[in-house]
PDB file of C-alpha atoms in Angstrom:
ATOM      1  CA  MET A   6      41.531  26.885   9.712  1.00  0.00           C
ATOM      2  CA  SER A   7      40.029  30.426   9.784  1.00  0.00           C
ATOM      3  CA  LYS A   8      36.834  31.315  11.617  1.00  0.00           C
ATOM      4  CA  VAL A   9      35.086  31.454   8.245  1.00  0.00           C
ATOM      5  CA  GLY A  10      36.374  27.987   7.459  1.00  0.00           C
ATOM      6  CA  HIS A  11      35.168  26.655  10.790  1.00  0.00           C
ATOM      7  CA  GLY A  12      31.823  28.299  10.244  1.00  0.00           C
ATOM      8  CA  LEU A  13      31.466  26.767   6.784  1.00  0.00           C
ATOM      9  CA  ALA A  14      32.538  23.312   8.104  1.00  0.00           C
ATOM     10  CA  ALA A  15      29.979  23.635  10.939  1.00  0.00           C
ATOM     11  CA  LEU A  16      27.319  24.695   8.446  1.00  0.00           C
ATOM     12  CA  ALA A  17      28.125  21.770   6.186  1.00  0.00           C
ATOM     13  CA  ALA A  18      27.961  19.356   9.124  1.00  0.00           C
ATOM     14  CA  LEU A  19      24.613  20.771  10.236  1.00  0.00           C
ATOM     15  CA  SER A  20      23.305  20.515   6.684  1.00  0.00           C
ATOM     16  CA  LEU A  21      24.374  16.925   6.404  1.00  0.00           C
ATOM     17  CA  PHE A  22      22.866  16.131   9.837  1.00  0.00           C
ATOM     18  CA  GLY A  23      19.633  17.845   8.822  1.00  0.00           C
ATOM     19  CA  SER A  24      19.531  15.927   5.528  1.00  0.00           C
ATOM     20  CA  ALA A  25      20.078  12.660   7.409  1.00  0.00           C
ATOM     21  CA  CYS A  26      17.276  13.409   9.827  1.00  0.00           C
ATOM     22  CA  ALA A  27      14.944  14.425   6.974  1.00  0.00           C
ATOM     23  CA  TRP A  28      15.842  11.216   5.144  1.00  0.00           C
ATOM     24  CA  ALA A  29      15.279   9.101   8.266  1.00  0.00           C
ATOM     25  CA  ALA A  30      11.937  10.774   8.972  1.00  0.00           C
ATOM     26  CA  GLY A  31      10.944  10.429   5.311  1.00  0.00           C
ATOM     27  CA  ASP A  32      11.857   6.750   5.336  1.00  0.00           C
ATOM     28  CA  GLY A  33       9.566   5.651   8.150  1.00  0.00           C
ATOM     29  CA  PRO A  34       6.656   3.210   7.693  1.00  0.00           C
ATOM     30  CA  ASP A  35       4.313   6.211   7.272  1.00  0.00           C
ATOM     31  CA  ALA A  36       6.333   7.436   4.291  1.00  0.00           C
ATOM     32  CA  THR A  37       5.568   4.265   2.349  1.00  0.00           C
ATOM     33  CA  VAL A  38       1.829   4.666   2.981  1.00  0.00           C
ATOM     34  CA  ARG A  39       2.014   8.316   1.880  1.00  0.00           C
ATOM     35  CA  ARG A  40       3.708   7.199  -1.380  1.00  0.00           C
ATOM     36  CA  ALA A  41       0.939   4.647  -1.879  1.00  0.00           C
ATOM     37  CA  TYR A  42      -1.681   7.346  -1.465  1.00  0.00           C
ATOM     38  CA  ALA A  43       0.096   9.658  -3.872  1.00  0.00           C
ATOM     39  CA  VAL A  44      -0.226   6.867  -6.443  1.00  0.00           C
ATOM     40  CA  THR A  45      -3.876   6.255  -5.404  1.00  0.00           C
ATOM     41  CA  ILE A  46      -4.794   9.969  -5.765  1.00  0.00           C
ATOM     42  CA  ARG A  47      -3.172  10.109  -9.231  1.00  0.00           C
ATOM     43  CA  GLU A  48      -4.950   6.916 -10.277  1.00  0.00           C
ATOM     44  CA  LEU A  49      -8.327   8.219  -9.076  1.00  0.00           C
ATOM     45  CA  ALA A  50      -7.743  11.588 -10.890  1.00  0.00           C
ATOM     46  CA  SER A  51      -6.880   9.703 -14.101  1.00  0.00           C
ATOM     47  CA  HIS A  52     -10.257   7.859 -14.005  1.00  0.00           C
ATOM     48  CA  GLY A  53      -8.563   4.468 -14.407  1.00  0.00           C
ATOM     49  CA  LYS A  54      -5.918   5.433 -16.927  1.00  0.00           C
ATOM     50  CA  ALA A  55      -3.096   5.151 -14.387  1.00  0.00           C
ATOM     51  CA  GLU A  56      -2.226   2.041 -12.392  1.00  0.00           C
ATOM     52  CA  PRO A  57      -3.182   1.684  -8.710  1.00  0.00           C
ATOM     53  CA  PRO A  58      -0.538   0.935  -6.058  1.00  0.00           C
ATOM     54  CA  TRP A  59      -1.246  -2.867  -6.102  1.00  0.00           C
ATOM     55  CA  ARG A  60      -0.247  -3.227  -9.766  1.00  0.00           C
ATOM     56  CA  PRO A  61       3.132  -2.764 -11.472  1.00  0.00           C
ATOM     57  CA  PRO A  62       5.172  -0.670 -11.473  1.00  0.00           C
ATOM     58  CA  TYR A  63       4.355   0.217  -7.793  1.00  0.00           C
ATOM     59  CA  ARG A  64       3.471  -3.172  -6.309  1.00  0.00           C
ATOM     60  CA  ASP A  65       7.022  -4.472  -5.792  1.00  0.00           C
ATOM     61  CA  GLU A  66       8.257  -1.129  -4.421  1.00  0.00           C
ATOM     62  CA  LEU A  67       5.386  -0.571  -1.936  1.00  0.00           C
ATOM     63  CA  MET A  68       4.507  -4.096  -0.844  1.00  0.00           C
ATOM     64  CA  SER A  69       6.153  -7.095   0.838  1.00  0.00           C
ATOM     65  CA  LYS A  70       7.030  -9.999  -1.384  1.00  0.00           C
ATOM     66  CA  ARG A  71       4.168 -11.917   0.265  1.00  0.00           C
ATOM     67  CA  LEU A  72       1.495  -9.305  -0.407  1.00  0.00           C
ATOM     68  CA  ALA A  73       2.787  -8.419  -3.840  1.00  0.00           C
ATOM     69  CA  GLY A  74       2.715 -12.164  -4.750  1.00  0.00           C
ATOM     70  CA  LEU A  75      -0.935 -12.393  -3.612  1.00  0.00           C
ATOM     71  CA  PHE A  76      -1.943  -9.402  -5.666  1.00  0.00           C
ATOM     72  CA  ALA A  77      -0.042 -10.786  -8.639  1.00  0.00           C
ATOM     73  CA  ARG A  78      -1.836 -14.121  -8.294  1.00  0.00           C
ATOM     74  CA  ASP A  79      -5.195 -12.327  -8.179  1.00  0.00           C
ATOM     75  CA  ASP A  80      -4.260 -10.428 -11.373  1.00  0.00           C
ATOM     76  CA  GLN A  81      -3.186 -13.666 -13.080  1.00  0.00           C
ATOM     77  CA  TYR A  82      -6.500 -15.330 -12.087  1.00  0.00           C
ATOM     78  CA  MET A  83      -8.496 -12.429 -13.637  1.00  0.00           C
ATOM     79  CA  GLU A  84      -6.427 -12.604 -16.809  1.00  0.00           C
ATOM     80  CA  GLU A  85      -6.750 -16.379 -17.136  1.00  0.00           C
ATOM     81  CA  SER A  86     -10.381 -16.689 -16.218  1.00  0.00           C
ATOM     82  CA  GLY A  87     -11.874 -13.409 -17.275  1.00  0.00           C
ATOM     83  CA  ASP A  88     -13.654 -13.298 -13.897  1.00  0.00           C
ATOM     84  CA  GLU A  89     -13.446 -10.918 -10.939  1.00  0.00           C
ATOM     85  CA  GLY A  90     -10.628 -11.792  -8.506  1.00  0.00           C
ATOM     86  CA  ASN A  91     -10.894 -12.200  -4.727  1.00  0.00           C
ATOM     87  CA  ILE A  92     -10.980  -8.412  -4.195  1.00  0.00           C
ATOM     88  CA  ASP A  93     -13.735  -6.393  -5.819  1.00  0.00           C
ATOM     89  CA  SER A  94     -12.808  -2.960  -4.400  1.00  0.00           C
ATOM     90  CA  ASP A  95      -9.893  -0.605  -4.002  1.00  0.00           C
ATOM     91  CA  PRO A  96      -8.274  -1.538  -0.740  1.00  0.00           C
ATOM     92  CA  PHE A  97      -6.699   1.913  -0.347  1.00  0.00           C
ATOM     93  CA  ILE A  98     -10.040   3.705  -0.314  1.00  0.00           C
ATOM     94  CA  GLY A  99     -12.026   0.844   1.227  1.00  0.00           C
ATOM     95  CA  GLY A 100     -14.575   0.666  -1.560  1.00  0.00           C
ATOM     96  CA  GLN A 101     -15.302   0.438  -5.279  1.00  0.00           C
ATOM     97  CA  ASP A 102     -15.737   4.184  -5.705  1.00  0.00           C
ATOM     98  CA  GLY A 103     -14.434   7.050  -3.719  1.00  0.00           C
ATOM     99  CA  ASP A 104     -11.889   9.818  -3.360  1.00  0.00           C
ATOM    100  CA  VAL A 105      -9.228  10.797  -0.868  1.00  0.00           C
ATOM    101  CA  LYS A 106      -9.742  14.212   0.849  1.00  0.00           C
ATOM    102  CA  ASN A 107      -7.932  15.512   3.930  1.00  0.00           C
ATOM    103  CA  LEU A 108      -5.534  12.605   4.149  1.00  0.00           C
ATOM    104  CA  LYS A 109      -3.743  12.099   7.484  1.00  0.00           C
ATOM    105  CA  VAL A 110      -1.252   9.272   7.848  1.00  0.00           C
ATOM    106  CA  THR A 111      -0.109   8.334  11.358  1.00  0.00           C
ATOM    107  CA  ILE A 112       2.019   5.651  12.934  1.00  0.00           C
ATOM    108  CA  GLY A 113      -0.137   3.610  15.400  1.00  0.00           C
ATOM    109  CA  SER A 114       2.676   1.510  16.759  1.00  0.00           C
ATOM    110  CA  GLN A 115       6.259   0.576  15.837  1.00  0.00           C
ATOM    111  CA  GLU A 116       8.450  -2.080  17.347  1.00  0.00           C
ATOM    112  CA  GLY A 117      11.589  -3.292  15.605  1.00  0.00           C
ATOM    113  CA  ASP A 118      10.894  -4.163  12.016  1.00  0.00           C
ATOM    114  CA  LYS A 119       7.082  -4.102  12.315  1.00  0.00           C
ATOM    115  CA  ALA A 120       4.682  -1.179  12.536  1.00  0.00           C
ATOM    116  CA  THR A 121       1.038  -0.302  12.151  1.00  0.00           C
ATOM    117  CA  VAL A 122       0.100   2.760  10.136  1.00  0.00           C
ATOM    118  CA  PHE A 123      -3.309   4.348   9.703  1.00  0.00           C
ATOM    119  CA  ALA A 124      -4.622   6.431   6.830  1.00  0.00           C
ATOM    120  CA  ASP A 125      -7.594   8.573   7.763  1.00  0.00           C
ATOM    121  CA  PHE A 126      -9.426  10.571   5.120  1.00  0.00           C
ATOM    122  CA  ARG A 127     -12.819  11.662   3.727  1.00  0.00           C
ATOM    123  CA  SER A 128     -14.278   9.722   0.814  1.00  0.00           C
ATOM    124  CA  LEU A 129     -17.594  10.652  -0.703  1.00  0.00           C
ATOM    125  CA  GLY A 130     -18.375  12.686   2.425  1.00  0.00           C
ATOM    126  CA  LYS A 131     -17.625   9.832   4.878  1.00  0.00           C
ATOM    127  CA  SER A 132     -14.747   9.294   7.271  1.00  0.00           C
ATOM    128  CA  VAL A 133     -12.612   6.290   6.288  1.00  0.00           C
ATOM    129  CA  ARG A 134      -9.739   4.611   8.132  1.00  0.00           C
ATOM    130  CA  VAL A 135      -7.519   2.095   6.451  1.00  0.00           C
ATOM    131  CA  GLY A 136      -4.968   0.177   8.497  1.00  0.00           C
ATOM    132  CA  PHE A 137      -1.560  -0.999   7.218  1.00  0.00           C
ATOM    133  CA  ALA A 138       0.640  -3.718   8.720  1.00  0.00           C
ATOM    134  CA  MET A 139       4.140  -2.639   7.836  1.00  0.00           C
ATOM    135  CA  VAL A 140       7.381  -4.618   7.799  1.00  0.00           C
ATOM    136  CA  ARG A 141      11.021  -3.841   6.960  1.00  0.00           C
ATOM    137  CA  GLU A 142      12.006  -6.047   4.069  1.00  0.00           C
ATOM    138  CA  ASN A 143      15.643  -5.818   2.861  1.00  0.00           C
ATOM    139  CA  GLY A 144      15.854  -2.307   4.324  1.00  0.00           C
ATOM    140  CA  PRO A 145      12.816  -0.251   3.346  1.00  0.00           C
ATOM    141  CA  TRP A 146       9.415  -0.285   5.001  1.00  0.00           C
ATOM    142  CA  VAL A 147       6.796  -2.078   2.880  1.00  0.00           C
ATOM    143  CA  ILE A 148       3.063  -2.869   3.252  1.00  0.00           C
ATOM    144  CA  ASP A 149       2.487  -6.440   4.388  1.00  0.00           C
ATOM    145  CA  ASP A 150      -1.265  -6.222   4.769  1.00  0.00           C
ATOM    146  CA  ILE A 151      -4.162  -3.806   4.553  1.00  0.00           C
ATOM    147  CA  THR A 152      -7.231  -3.688   6.846  1.00  0.00           C
ATOM    148  CA  ASN A 153     -10.504  -2.265   5.602  1.00  0.00           C
ATOM    149  CA  THR A 154     -13.710  -1.781   7.519  1.00  0.00           C
ATOM    150  CA  VAL A 155     -17.009  -1.995   5.734  1.00  0.00           C
ATOM    151  CA  ASP A 156     -20.303  -1.861   7.640  1.00  0.00           C
ATOM    152  CA  LYS A 157     -18.394  -2.109  10.911  1.00  0.00           C
ATOM    153  CA  GLN A 158     -16.820  -5.358   9.716  1.00  0.00           C
ATOM    154  CA  SER A 159     -12.988  -5.358   9.502  1.00  0.00           C
ATOM    155  CA  PHE A 160     -11.156  -7.647   7.144  1.00  0.00           C
ATOM    156  CA  ARG A 161      -7.556  -8.102   6.014  1.00  0.00           C
ATOM    157  CA  VAL A 162      -6.928  -7.878   2.349  1.00  0.00           C
ATOM    158  CA  GLY A 163      -4.227 -10.540   2.593  1.00  0.00           C
ATOM    159  CA  ASP A 164      -6.843 -13.009   3.963  1.00  0.00           C
ATOM    160  CA  LEU A 165      -9.106 -12.344   0.979  1.00  0.00           C
ATOM    161  CA  LEU A 166      -6.272 -12.745  -1.507  1.00  0.00           C
ATOM    162  CA  SER A 167      -5.160 -16.001   0.135  1.00  0.00           C
ATOM    163  CA  GLN A 168      -8.545 -17.668  -0.603  1.00  0.00           C
ATOM    164  CA  PRO A 169      -8.392 -20.466  -3.230  1.00  0.00           C
ATOM    165  CA  TYR A 170      -9.512 -19.825  -6.808  1.00  0.00           C
ATOM    166  CA  ASP A 171     -11.735 -22.054  -9.010  1.00  0.00           C
ATOM    167  CA  CYS A 172      -9.036 -22.334 -11.581  1.00  0.00           C
ATOM    168  CA  GLY A 173      -5.716 -20.871 -12.733  1.00  0.00           C
ATOM    169  CA  SER A 174      -2.245 -22.114 -13.831  1.00  0.00           C
ATOM    170  CA  PHE A 175      -1.090 -21.581 -10.237  1.00  0.00           C
ATOM    171  CA  MET A 176      -3.853 -23.902  -9.051  1.00  0.00           C
ATOM    172  CA  ASN A 177      -2.849 -26.588 -11.613  1.00  0.00           C
ATOM    173  CA  LYS A 178      -6.332 -26.298 -13.025  1.00  0.00           C
ATOM    174  CA  PRO A 179      -6.678 -24.418 -16.321  1.00  0.00           C
ATOM    175  CA  CYS A 180      -9.506 -21.874 -16.700  1.00  0.00           C
ATOM    176  CA  LYS A 181     -12.058 -22.441 -19.406  1.00  0.00           C
ATOM    177  CA  ARG A 182     -12.513 -19.159 -21.045  1.00  0.00           C
TER     178      ARG A 182
END
């Protein structure tokens, strides 16, 4: 092989290595949270005309089967009852109204197939931090829970969504609408 051939082969190998590293870095637990915030920012800009990350088509891609199932059950309750579900705010902005400015996503900890990721941003002039419990599920990192803090009280969204409902087909008690 000529020097040019060796040079091209080395360049190709470096290119593949660089692509693999970029893919690996872009596939960490923080990448999933960044994708969720891209959806959130689009939804906020659309003034409710686009779906948030906890609804289809995003829910099953971004969330664990457990958390996606809890959000789906909450949606089903709202549809069947006509009432508000167990969550009355946007868990990605930690409130009912807000925006996402100066987003910074960082990995707090990572061990094996579990990680903690934080999203820090400004919303309506205030600093907000949202925590994410991440798990690897069938390969990719997905959100398994979300922690919001309101008035210095932290709560997990999964805990709220796990609360019982007054009615619903999944509760074997039809809703009277």
